[in-house]
Amino acid sequence: MKVHSSFETLYTSSEISEQVSRVAFEITRDYEDRCPLLIGVLKGSFVFMADLIRLLNIPLEVDFVKVESYGSSTISSGVVNFIQGLSSSIEGKEVIVVEDIVDTGLTVNHLLSSIRDMGAASIRLCVMFEKQLKRGFLVPIDYLGMTVPDKFVVGYGLDYKGQYRGLSNLQILELH
Ligand code: 5GP
Ligand code: MG
């Protein structure tokens, strides 16, 4: 059976970059002279991370973790797998976790507790997109880009089956 899909632009690239600039301003203000370690959650966060760090006016370090919860589905599997860990110790570091999107909160919830166990001095959460209707874990987001409706979105780093990460707009993907 052929799968038909349609796209609808939710946010344009200029609407997105306006909010990334605001988030960068907030982090710059809060972390003046503190050299935070930004930990990006792969793969989805790499576009947001690249834009964000170039707007931060502070010394900083960057690392990535690879986490998988969805596989190739559009619905959360409820299981979080850590596929690739951090490249160096985070003990005593001021960590900012950078995530593309929070849906149920399961992924970041797991990640934040693991990072807490690794001895970070402080941990904050920076999320580009938050789904409005949350069904699971309450996660305190310190820096938020934009909220999105409870639909599956692609673009700005977010994929469907590995595709569409390079779209500069955020699109709602409907499969029928
Ligand atoms: P959660 O664990 O909060 O339910 O889901 C978080 C992860 O699922 C995100 O890091 C992201 O990789 C993926 N995800 C959640 N919602 C969407 C969505 O609308 N589009 C895409 N492409 N990925 C999503
Ligand atoms: Mg993700």
GROMACS .gro file of C-alpha atoms and ligand atoms in nm:
model
  201
    1MET     CA    1   0.000   0.000   0.000
    2LYS     CA    2   0.131   0.344  -0.090
    3VAL     CA    3   0.167   0.587   0.202
    4HIS     CA    4   0.058   0.942   0.124
    5SER     CA    5   0.193   1.229   0.325
    6SER     CA    6   0.126   1.601   0.338
    7PHE     CA    7   0.317   1.889   0.490
    8GLU     CA    8   0.196   2.209   0.645
    9THR     CA    9   0.432   2.482   0.763
   10LEU     CA   10   0.394   2.547   1.133
   11TYR     CA   11   0.683   2.789   1.184
   12THR     CA   12   0.900   2.960   0.922
   13SER     CA   13   1.278   2.968   0.955
   14SER     CA   14   1.267   3.337   1.051
   15GLU     CA   15   1.010   3.271   1.326
   16ILE     CA   16   1.236   2.993   1.454
   17SER     CA   17   1.553   3.202   1.448
   18GLU     CA   18   1.383   3.485   1.632
   19GLN     CA   19   1.308   3.246   1.920
   20VAL     CA   20   1.655   3.086   1.909
   21SER     CA   21   1.800   3.436   1.948
   22ARG     CA   22   1.579   3.501   2.250
   23VAL     CA   23   1.685   3.171   2.412
   24ALA     CA   24   2.052   3.253   2.341
   25PHE     CA   25   2.006   3.591   2.504
   26GLU     CA   26   1.860   3.428   2.817
   27ILE     CA   27   2.142   3.174   2.845
   28THR     CA   28   2.409   3.438   2.783
   29ARG     CA   29   2.257   3.651   3.059
   30ASP     CA   30   2.237   3.359   3.307
   31TYR     CA   31   2.579   3.202   3.237
   32GLU     CA   32   2.801   3.506   3.211
   33ASP     CA   33   3.161   3.393   3.297
   34ARG     CA   34   3.053   3.036   3.382
   35CYS     CA   35   3.158   2.821   3.081
   36PRO     CA   36   2.867   2.574   3.068
   37LEU     CA   37   2.884   2.234   2.898
   38LEU     CA   38   2.603   2.205   2.646
   39ILE     CA   39   2.500   1.843   2.594
   40GLY     CA   40   2.300   1.792   2.276
   41VAL     CA   41   2.068   1.496   2.236
   42LEU     CA   42   2.136   1.335   1.899
   43LYS     CA   43   2.039   1.331   1.639
   44GLY     CA   44   1.756   1.584   1.641
   45SER     CA   45   1.925   1.862   1.837
   46PHE     CA   46   2.224   1.919   1.610
   47VAL     CA   47   2.065   2.196   1.402
   48PHE     CA   48   1.937   2.383   1.708
   49MET     CA   49   2.273   2.335   1.882
   50ALA     CA   50   2.465   2.475   1.585
   51ASP     CA   51   2.246   2.786   1.568
   52LEU     CA   52   2.237   2.832   1.944
   53ILE     CA   53   2.610   2.819   2.020
   54ARG     CA   54   2.689   3.073   1.751
   55LEU     CA   55   2.456   3.317   1.928
   56LEU     CA   56   2.591   3.255   2.278
   57ASN     CA   57   2.824   3.525   2.390
   58ILE     CA   58   3.001   3.320   2.662
   59PRO     CA   59   3.277   3.059   2.686
   60LEU     CA   60   3.126   2.712   2.650
   61GLU     CA   61   3.190   2.346   2.572
   62VAL     CA   62   2.980   2.107   2.364
   63ASP     CA   63   2.919   1.734   2.386
   64PHE     CA   64   2.651   1.498   2.254
   65VAL     CA   65   2.464   1.189   2.367
   66LYS     CA   66   2.268   0.963   2.140
   67VAL     CA   67   1.934   0.850   2.271
   68GLU     CA   68   1.660   0.662   2.096
   69SER     CA   69   1.300   0.619   2.202
   70TYR     CA   70   1.093   0.621   1.884
   71GLY     CA   71   1.276   0.390   1.648
   72SER     CA   72   1.118   0.463   1.310
   73SER     CA   73   0.768   0.514   1.443
   74THR     CA   74   0.584   0.842   1.500
   75ILE     CA   75   0.461   0.725   1.840
   76SER     CA   76   0.686   0.698   2.146
   77SER     CA   77   0.783   0.340   2.225
   78GLY     CA   78   0.810   0.421   2.594
   79VAL     CA   79   1.161   0.276   2.606
   80VAL     CA   80   1.473   0.491   2.611
   81ASN     CA   81   1.800   0.347   2.484
   82PHE     CA   82   2.129   0.524   2.539
   83ILE     CA   83   2.326   0.443   2.229
   84GLN     CA   84   2.628   0.666   2.264
   85GLY     CA   85   2.755   0.828   2.580
   86LEU     CA   86   2.953   1.138   2.662
   87SER     CA   87   3.312   1.172   2.544
   88SER     CA   88   3.449   1.311   2.873
   89SER     CA   89   3.363   1.344   3.240
   90ILE     CA   90   3.094   1.593   3.340
   91GLU     CA   91   3.185   1.597   3.707
   92GLY     CA   92   3.164   1.950   3.847
   93LYS     CA   93   3.042   2.092   3.516
   94GLU     CA   94   2.752   2.331   3.470
   95VAL     CA   95   2.547   2.129   3.226
   96ILE     CA   96   2.278   2.253   2.989
   97VAL     CA   97   2.096   1.968   2.815
   98VAL     CA   98   1.991   2.075   2.466
   99GLU     CA   99   1.696   1.882   2.325
  100ASP     CA  100   1.506   1.924   2.000
  101ILE     CA  101   1.157   1.840   2.122
  102VAL     CA  102   0.983   1.716   2.435
  103ASP     CA  103   0.670   1.510   2.383
  104THR     CA  104   0.592   1.275   2.674
  105GLY     CA  105   0.905   1.387   2.862
  106LEU     CA  106   1.029   1.029   2.894
  107THR     CA  107   1.357   1.086   2.709
  108VAL     CA  108   1.471   1.398   2.893
  109ASN     CA  109   1.349   1.261   3.223
  110HIS     CA  110   1.582   0.960   3.185
  111LEU     CA  111   1.866   1.170   3.060
  112LEU     CA  112   1.845   1.430   3.336
  113SER     CA  113   1.855   1.166   3.608
  114SER     CA  114   2.156   0.992   3.448
  115ILE     CA  115   2.341   1.323   3.422
  116ARG     CA  116   2.256   1.404   3.782
  117ASP     CA  117   2.413   1.068   3.882
  118MET     CA  118   2.732   1.156   3.693
  119GLY     CA  119   2.809   1.443   3.930
  120ALA     CA  120   2.731   1.757   3.731
  121ALA     CA  121   2.751   2.073   3.945
  122SER     CA  122   2.424   2.201   3.798
  123ILE     CA  123   2.184   2.093   3.526
  124ARG     CA  124   1.942   2.299   3.322
  125LEU     CA  125   1.723   2.200   3.032
  126CYS     CA  126   1.698   2.387   2.703
  127VAL     CA  127   1.431   2.265   2.460
  128MET     CA  128   1.352   2.405   2.117
  129PHE     CA  129   0.997   2.265   2.082
  130GLU     CA  130   0.753   2.147   2.346
  131LYS     CA  131   0.434   1.955   2.262
  132GLN     CA  132   0.139   2.135   2.418
  133LEU     CA  133  -0.049   1.829   2.534
  134LYS     CA  134   0.182   1.635   2.765
  135ARG     CA  135   0.077   1.289   2.864
  136GLY     CA  136   0.357   1.167   3.080
  137PHE     CA  137   0.643   1.311   3.279
  138LEU     CA  138   0.650   1.663   3.409
  139VAL     CA  139   0.984   1.809   3.308
  140PRO     CA  140   1.092   2.154   3.416
  141ILE     CA  141   1.214   2.334   3.103
  142ASP     CA  142   1.449   2.622   3.188
  143TYR     CA  143   1.480   2.759   2.835
  144LEU     CA  144   1.204   2.699   2.579
  145GLY     CA  145   1.200   2.794   2.212
  146MET     CA  146   0.840   2.735   2.098
  147THR     CA  147   0.536   2.523   2.175
  148VAL     CA  148   0.385   2.298   1.908
  149PRO     CA  149   0.043   2.126   1.882
  150ASP     CA  150   0.017   1.755   1.953
  151LYS     CA  151   0.107   1.659   1.595
  152PHE     CA  152   0.415   1.495   1.444
  153VAL     CA  153   0.654   1.762   1.322
  154VAL     CA  154   0.963   1.748   1.100
  155GLY     CA  155   1.235   1.990   0.993
  156TYR     CA  156   1.489   2.200   1.181
  157GLY     CA  157   1.676   1.880   1.273
  158LEU     CA  158   1.368   1.664   1.331
  159ASP     CA  159   1.318   1.359   1.112
  160TYR     CA  160   1.068   1.107   0.995
  161LYS     CA  161   1.246   0.777   0.916
  162GLY     CA  162   1.574   0.964   0.886
  163GLN     CA  163   1.447   1.224   0.639
  164TYR     CA  164   1.353   1.594   0.645
  165ARG     CA  165   1.611   1.708   0.903
  166GLY     CA  166   1.743   1.970   0.663
  167LEU     CA  167   1.414   2.158   0.619
  168SER     CA  168   1.461   2.506   0.759
  169ASN     CA  169   1.091   2.546   0.842
  170LEU     CA  170   0.909   2.334   1.099
  171GLN     CA  171   0.641   2.130   0.922
  172ILE     CA  172   0.350   1.923   1.045
  173LEU     CA  173   0.367   1.583   0.876
  174GLU     CA  174   0.036   1.407   0.815
  175LEU     CA  175   0.048   1.045   0.702
  176HIS     CA  176  -0.262   0.899   0.543
  1775GP     P1  177   0.951   1.194   2.450
  1775GP     O1  178   1.044   1.098   2.516
  1775GP     O2  179   0.946   1.331   2.516
  1775GP     O3  180   0.814   1.137   2.429
  1775GP     O4  181   1.002   1.214   2.304
  1775GP     C1  182   1.116   1.283   2.281
  1775GP     C2  183   1.187   1.241   2.153
  1775GP     O5  184   1.100   1.186   2.056
  1775GP     C3  185   1.247   1.364   2.093
  1775GP     O6  186   1.379   1.380   2.136
  1775GP     C4  187   1.236   1.337   1.945
  1775GP     O7  188   1.352   1.270   1.903
  1775GP     C5  189   1.118   1.246   1.932
  1775GP     N1  190   0.995   1.320   1.897
  1775GP     C6  191   0.893   1.353   1.978
  1775GP     N2  192   0.798   1.419   1.913
  1775GP     C7  193   0.841   1.429   1.785
  1775GP     C8  194   0.787   1.490   1.667
  1775GP     O8  195   0.678   1.550   1.662
  1775GP     N3  196   0.862   1.481   1.554
  1775GP     C9  197   0.982   1.418   1.551
  1775GP     N4  198   1.046   1.414   1.436
  1775GP     N5  199   1.037   1.360   1.660
  1775GP    C10  200   0.967   1.366   1.776
  178MG      MG  201   1.541   1.358   2.039
   0.00000   0.00000   0.00000
